[in-house]
PDB file of C-alpha atoms in Angstrom:
ATOM      1  CA  UNK A 986     -20.495   4.556  12.535  1.00  0.00           C
ATOM      2  CA  UNK A 987     -20.055   4.410   9.579  1.00  0.00           C
ATOM      3  CA  UNK A 988     -18.111   2.180   7.947  1.00  0.00           C
ATOM      4  CA  UNK A 989     -13.561   2.675   7.316  1.00  0.00           C
ATOM      5  CA  UNK A 990     -12.127   3.413   4.000  1.00  0.00           C
ATOM      6  CA  UNK A 991      -9.432   2.091   3.242  1.00  0.00           C
ATOM      7  CA  UNK A 992      -7.552   1.227   0.220  1.00  0.00           C
ATOM      8  CA  UNK A 993      -4.603  -1.054  -0.597  1.00  0.00           C
ATOM      9  CA  UNK A 994      -2.533   0.502  -2.810  1.00  0.00           C
ATOM     10  CA  UNK A 995       0.178  -0.861  -6.121  1.00  0.00           C
ATOM     11  CA  UNK A 996       3.408   0.476  -5.565  1.00  0.00           C
ATOM     12  CA  UNK A 997       4.419  -0.241  -8.944  1.00  0.00           C
ATOM     13  CA  UNK A 998       4.644   0.799 -12.273  1.00  0.00           C
ATOM     14  CA  UNK A 999       5.868  -1.020 -13.906  1.00  0.00           C
ATOM     15  CA  UNK A1000       5.345  -2.658 -17.334  1.00  0.00           C
ATOM     16  CA  UNK A1001       4.672  -6.693 -16.110  1.00  0.00           C
ATOM     17  CA  UNK A1002       4.168  -5.597 -12.937  1.00  0.00           C
ATOM     18  CA  UNK A1003       2.276  -8.452 -10.485  1.00  0.00           C
ATOM     19  CA  UNK A1004       1.755  -5.785  -7.986  1.00  0.00           C
ATOM     20  CA  UNK A1005      -3.244  -5.939  -9.146  1.00  0.00           C
ATOM     21  CA  UNK A1006      -2.414  -9.734  -8.961  1.00  0.00           C
ATOM     22  CA  UNK A1007      -0.657  -8.687  -4.549  1.00  0.00           C
ATOM     23  CA  UNK A1008      -2.816  -6.440  -4.201  1.00  0.00           C
ATOM     24  CA  UNK A1009      -6.199  -7.962  -5.541  1.00  0.00           C
ATOM     25  CA  UNK A1010      -5.424 -11.529  -3.410  1.00  0.00           C
ATOM     26  CA  UNK A1011      -5.204  -9.292  -0.145  1.00  0.00           C
ATOM     27  CA  UNK A1012      -8.163  -7.662  -1.200  1.00  0.00           C
ATOM     28  CA  UNK A1013     -10.075 -10.888  -1.772  1.00  0.00           C
ATOM     29  CA  UNK A1014      -9.258 -11.065   1.860  1.00  0.00           C
ATOM     30  CA  UNK A1015     -10.543  -7.698   3.386  1.00  0.00           C
ATOM     31  CA  UNK A1016     -13.379  -8.349   1.612  1.00  0.00           C
ATOM     32  CA  UNK A1017     -15.025 -11.158   3.646  1.00  0.00           C
ATOM     33  CA  UNK A1018     -13.990  -9.516   6.518  1.00  0.00           C
ATOM     34  CA  UNK A1019     -16.874  -6.882   5.572  1.00  0.00           C
ATOM     35  CA  UNK A1020     -15.623  -4.745   8.168  1.00  0.00           C
ATOM     36  CA  UNK A1021     -14.379  -1.331   5.980  1.00  0.00           C
ATOM     37  CA  UNK A1022     -14.437   0.029   3.142  1.00  0.00           C
ATOM     38  CA  UNK A1023     -11.761  -1.834   1.078  1.00  0.00           C
ATOM     39  CA  UNK A1024     -10.575  -0.202  -2.601  1.00  0.00           C
ATOM     40  CA  UNK A1025      -7.524  -0.371  -4.800  1.00  0.00           C
ATOM     41  CA  UNK A1026      -5.477   2.200  -5.337  1.00  0.00           C
ATOM     42  CA  UNK A1027      -3.536   2.740  -8.346  1.00  0.00           C
ATOM     43  CA  UNK A1028      -1.040   4.881  -8.939  1.00  0.00           C
ATOM     44  CA  UNK A1029      -0.824   4.478 -12.468  1.00  0.00           C
ATOM     45  CA  UNK A1030      -3.631   4.945 -12.720  1.00  0.00           C
ATOM     46  CA  UNK A1031      -2.854   9.050 -12.511  1.00  0.00           C
ATOM     47  CA  UNK A1032      -0.031   9.563 -14.357  1.00  0.00           C
ATOM     48  CA  UNK A1033       1.768  11.527 -11.787  1.00  0.00           C
ATOM     49  CA  UNK A1034       5.411  12.576 -13.978  1.00  0.00           C
ATOM     50  CA  UNK A1035       8.529  13.058 -11.897  1.00  0.00           C
ATOM     51  CA  UNK A1036       7.855  15.666  -9.138  1.00  0.00           C
ATOM     52  CA  UNK A1037       9.080  19.087 -10.290  1.00  0.00           C
ATOM     53  CA  UNK A1038       9.406  19.018 -13.544  1.00  0.00           C
ATOM     54  CA  UNK A1039       6.730  19.056 -15.681  1.00  0.00           C
ATOM     55  CA  UNK A1040       3.549  21.342 -13.852  1.00  0.00           C
ATOM     56  CA  UNK A1041       0.928  18.712 -13.006  1.00  0.00           C
ATOM     57  CA  UNK A1042      -1.008  20.446 -11.222  1.00  0.00           C
ATOM     58  CA  UNK A1043      -4.101  18.099 -12.225  1.00  0.00           C
ATOM     59  CA  UNK A1044      -2.495  14.119 -11.517  1.00  0.00           C
ATOM     60  CA  UNK A1045      -1.813  16.278  -8.111  1.00  0.00           C
ATOM     61  CA  UNK A1046      -4.900  17.457  -7.154  1.00  0.00           C
ATOM     62  CA  UNK A1047      -6.465  13.672  -8.452  1.00  0.00           C
ATOM     63  CA  UNK A1048      -4.037  11.959  -5.782  1.00  0.00           C
ATOM     64  CA  UNK A1049      -4.144  13.717  -3.412  1.00  0.00           C
ATOM     65  CA  UNK A1050      -8.360  14.044  -3.647  1.00  0.00           C
ATOM     66  CA  UNK A1051      -8.289  10.078  -3.339  1.00  0.00           C
ATOM     67  CA  UNK A1052      -5.671  10.066  -0.611  1.00  0.00           C
ATOM     68  CA  UNK A1053      -7.798  12.422   1.465  1.00  0.00           C
ATOM     69  CA  UNK A1054     -11.229  10.051   0.554  1.00  0.00           C
ATOM     70  CA  UNK A1055      -8.831   6.906   2.731  1.00  0.00           C
ATOM     71  CA  UNK A1056      -8.327   6.617   6.032  1.00  0.00           C
ATOM     72  CA  UNK A1057      -5.768   4.210   5.707  1.00  0.00           C
ATOM     73  CA  UNK A1058      -3.708   2.350   4.051  1.00  0.00           C
ATOM     74  CA  UNK A1059      -1.881  -1.791   2.199  1.00  0.00           C
ATOM     75  CA  UNK A1060       0.626  -0.389   1.097  1.00  0.00           C
ATOM     76  CA  UNK A1061       1.944  -3.735  -1.716  1.00  0.00           C
ATOM     77  CA  UNK A1062       6.022  -3.303  -1.615  1.00  0.00           C
ATOM     78  CA  UNK A1063       7.994  -4.982  -4.128  1.00  0.00           C
ATOM     79  CA  UNK A1064      11.977  -4.469  -3.147  1.00  0.00           C
ATOM     80  CA  UNK A1065      13.856  -2.927  -5.925  1.00  0.00           C
ATOM     81  CA  UNK A1066      17.285  -2.236  -5.587  1.00  0.00           C
ATOM     82  CA  UNK A1067      16.492  -3.360  -1.475  1.00  0.00           C
ATOM     83  CA  UNK A1068      14.419  -0.556  -1.964  1.00  0.00           C
ATOM     84  CA  UNK A1069      10.879   0.383  -2.832  1.00  0.00           C
ATOM     85  CA  UNK A1070      10.312   1.189  -6.832  1.00  0.00           C
ATOM     86  CA  UNK A1071      11.091   5.055  -7.984  1.00  0.00           C
ATOM     87  CA  UNK A1072       7.173   5.213  -8.538  1.00  0.00           C
ATOM     88  CA  UNK A1073       5.618   4.803  -5.081  1.00  0.00           C
ATOM     89  CA  UNK A1074       8.477   7.870  -4.499  1.00  0.00           C
ATOM     90  CA  UNK A1075       7.302  10.057  -6.518  1.00  0.00           C
ATOM     91  CA  UNK A1076       3.915   9.084  -5.473  1.00  0.00           C
ATOM     92  CA  UNK A1077       4.436   9.487  -1.826  1.00  0.00           C
ATOM     93  CA  UNK A1078       5.896  12.834  -2.175  1.00  0.00           C
ATOM     94  CA  UNK A1079       3.590  14.022  -4.147  1.00  0.00           C
ATOM     95  CA  UNK A1080       1.423  14.383  -1.620  1.00  0.00           C
ATOM     96  CA  UNK A1081       1.754  15.917   2.763  1.00  0.00           C
ATOM     97  CA  UNK A1082      -1.232  16.111   4.379  1.00  0.00           C
ATOM     98  CA  UNK A1083      -4.102  13.798   3.310  1.00  0.00           C
ATOM     99  CA  UNK A1084      -1.257  11.064   4.120  1.00  0.00           C
ATOM    100  CA  UNK A1085      -1.044  12.286   8.265  1.00  0.00           C
ATOM    101  CA  UNK A1086      -2.605  10.887  10.977  1.00  0.00           C
ATOM    102  CA  UNK A1087      -3.623   8.343   8.837  1.00  0.00           C
ATOM    103  CA  UNK A1088      -2.009   4.694   9.487  1.00  0.00           C
ATOM    104  CA  UNK A1089      -1.365   2.078   7.109  1.00  0.00           C
ATOM    105  CA  UNK A1090       0.471  -1.889   6.756  1.00  0.00           C
ATOM    106  CA  UNK A1091       1.779  -3.048   3.969  1.00  0.00           C
ATOM    107  CA  UNK A1092       2.794  -6.280   2.226  1.00  0.00           C
ATOM    108  CA  UNK A1093       5.864  -6.934   0.460  1.00  0.00           C
ATOM    109  CA  UNK A1094       7.252  -9.306  -2.251  1.00  0.00           C
ATOM    110  CA  UNK A1095      10.984  -9.920  -3.038  1.00  0.00           C
ATOM    111  CA  UNK A1096      13.970 -12.076  -3.240  1.00  0.00           C
ATOM    112  CA  UNK A1097      14.238 -12.106   0.982  1.00  0.00           C
ATOM    113  CA  UNK A1098      10.310 -11.409   0.566  1.00  0.00           C
ATOM    114  CA  UNK A1099      11.004  -7.267   0.499  1.00  0.00           C
ATOM    115  CA  UNK A1100      11.556  -6.979   3.742  1.00  0.00           C
ATOM    116  CA  UNK A1101      14.538  -4.044   2.769  1.00  0.00           C
ATOM    117  CA  UNK A1102      11.566  -2.295   0.685  1.00  0.00           C
ATOM    118  CA  UNK A1103       9.526  -2.147   3.881  1.00  0.00           C
ATOM    119  CA  UNK A1104      11.622  -0.863   5.804  1.00  0.00           C
ATOM    120  CA  UNK A1105      12.714   2.318   3.623  1.00  0.00           C
ATOM    121  CA  UNK A1106       9.494   2.962   2.919  1.00  0.00           C
ATOM    122  CA  UNK A1107       8.571   2.470   7.476  1.00  0.00           C
ATOM    123  CA  UNK A1108      10.886   5.978   7.716  1.00  0.00           C
ATOM    124  CA  UNK A1109       9.030   7.800   4.970  1.00  0.00           C
ATOM    125  CA  UNK A1110       5.385   6.619   6.552  1.00  0.00           C
ATOM    126  CA  UNK A1111       6.801   8.328   9.319  1.00  0.00           C
ATOM    127  CA  UNK A1112       8.079  11.194   7.878  1.00  0.00           C
ATOM    128  CA  UNK A1113       4.551  11.802   6.850  1.00  0.00           C
ATOM    129  CA  UNK A1114       2.447  11.176   9.602  1.00  0.00           C
ATOM    130  CA  UNK A1115       1.494   7.412   8.462  1.00  0.00           C
ATOM    131  CA  UNK A1116       1.688   4.915  11.121  1.00  0.00           C
ATOM    132  CA  UNK A1117       2.791   1.275  10.726  1.00  0.00           C
ATOM    133  CA  UNK A1118       1.978  -1.571  11.705  1.00  0.00           C
ATOM    134  CA  UNK A1119       3.475  -4.602  13.163  1.00  0.00           C
ATOM    135  CA  UNK A1120       2.299  -7.167  11.723  1.00  0.00           C
ATOM    136  CA  UNK A1121       3.648  -7.242   8.044  1.00  0.00           C
ATOM    137  CA  UNK A1122       2.877 -10.617   5.641  1.00  0.00           C
ATOM    138  CA  UNK A1123       6.001 -11.248   3.396  1.00  0.00           C
ATOM    139  CA  UNK A1124       5.353 -13.084  -0.287  1.00  0.00           C
ATOM    140  CA  UNK A1125       8.634 -15.057  -1.710  1.00  0.00           C
ATOM    141  CA  UNK A1126       9.355 -15.127  -4.559  1.00  0.00           C
ATOM    142  CA  UNK A1127      10.475 -18.112  -4.385  1.00  0.00           C
ATOM    143  CA  UNK A1128       7.768 -19.814  -2.472  1.00  0.00           C
ATOM    144  CA  UNK A1129       4.573 -17.091  -3.100  1.00  0.00           C
ATOM    145  CA  UNK A1130       5.495 -17.434  -7.562  1.00  0.00           C
ATOM    146  CA  UNK A1131       4.693 -19.378 -10.381  1.00  0.00           C
ATOM    147  CA  UNK A1132       8.046 -18.962 -12.692  1.00  0.00           C
ATOM    148  CA  UNK A1133       8.000 -15.304 -11.095  1.00  0.00           C
ATOM    149  CA  UNK A1134       4.901 -13.573 -12.384  1.00  0.00           C
ATOM    150  CA  UNK A1135       1.808 -15.786 -11.333  1.00  0.00           C
ATOM    151  CA  UNK A1136       1.301 -15.690  -7.769  1.00  0.00           C
ATOM    152  CA  UNK A1137      -0.204 -18.272  -5.815  1.00  0.00           C
ATOM    153  CA  UNK A1138       0.632 -17.602  -1.890  1.00  0.00           C
ATOM    154  CA  UNK A1139       0.730 -19.963   0.622  1.00  0.00           C
ATOM    155  CA  UNK A1140      -1.900 -20.057   2.863  1.00  0.00           C
ATOM    156  CA  UNK A1141      -0.103 -19.592   5.371  1.00  0.00           C
ATOM    157  CA  UNK A1142       0.000 -15.742   5.039  1.00  0.00           C
ATOM    158  CA  UNK A1143      -4.137 -15.417   4.367  1.00  0.00           C
ATOM    159  CA  UNK A1144      -3.610 -15.464   8.974  1.00  0.00           C
ATOM    160  CA  UNK A1145      -0.867 -12.465   8.714  1.00  0.00           C
ATOM    161  CA  UNK A1146      -3.180 -10.402   6.034  1.00  0.00           C
ATOM    162  CA  UNK A1147      -6.275 -10.571   8.105  1.00  0.00           C
ATOM    163  CA  UNK A1148      -4.166  -9.693  12.328  1.00  0.00           C
ATOM    164  CA  UNK A1149      -2.476  -6.301   9.635  1.00  0.00           C
ATOM    165  CA  UNK A1150      -5.642  -5.142   8.639  1.00  0.00           C
ATOM    166  CA  UNK A1151      -7.107  -6.229  12.566  1.00  0.00           C
ATOM    167  CA  UNK A1152      -3.957  -3.493  13.232  1.00  0.00           C
ATOM    168  CA  UNK A1153      -5.376  -1.408  10.951  1.00  0.00           C
ATOM    169  CA  UNK A1154      -8.525  -0.546  11.470  1.00  0.00           C
ATOM    170  CA  UNK A1155      -7.851  -0.126  14.699  1.00  0.00           C
ATOM    171  CA  UNK A1156      -5.118   2.281  14.160  1.00  0.00           C
ATOM    172  CA  UNK A1157      -6.994   3.907  11.363  1.00  0.00           C
ATOM    173  CA  UNK A1158      -9.727   4.438  13.590  1.00  0.00           C
ATOM    174  CA  UNK A1159      -8.092   5.607  17.009  1.00  0.00           C
ATOM    175  CA  UNK A1160      -6.625   8.595  14.470  1.00  0.00           C
ATOM    176  CA  UNK A1161      -9.317   9.190  12.641  1.00  0.00           C
ATOM    177  CA  UNK A1162     -10.371  11.276  16.726  1.00  0.00           C
ATOM    178  CA  UNK A1163      -7.624  13.103  15.988  1.00  0.00           C
ATOM    179  CA  UNK A1164      -8.176  14.474  11.775  1.00  0.00           C
ATOM    180  CA  UNK A1165     -11.940  15.145  12.777  1.00  0.00           C
TER     181      UNK A1165
END
C-alpha cells in the first residue's frame, strides 16, 4: 500500500508571519515518522484573490489540483480576533470537492493557544466534509515564542503532534476508501 500524502497548510499570508516556523517544526516531527509523505502547502504561493472579485481560474485550478493530490491535512492556524485569518477562509472557500472525505488535524497558536480560531475552523471543516481529529496541539504566544516572532516550542508539544498525526493518518486512510 502506498503512503498517504498529508499537506501541512500554512494558514497565514501576512508579512512577518510565524506560521512557516510552526509548519516546518511540525514537518520535522512528521518526517521522523516515515509513515506518510508530508509537505508544506503555503496558501500564499497560490496568490488567491478574494473569492468572486476577479477571474481566478488559473489560481483556483492550481489550488484544487494541489488539494486533490492530498489525502489529509494539518492546518497551522493562528488566531486573529478570535477566528482564523481571512486568507485561510478564502482558501477554504476556493475548493469544495477537493476537501471532501479527508481528515485534518489542527495546530494552533495565539494568546490563548489559538483555541478560538481552531474551534471556528472546526465548523468550517465540517461543512467541507473534512473530519477533524480530536488531538489538538495548542501553542502559546507567551511560552512557545520569543518576543512573539521566534518559535521555540516546549518539548511537551512533540507528543501531542505525534498523537495528532496518528489520528490524521488513521482517519485519512479510512476516508480514502470513500474516494476510490
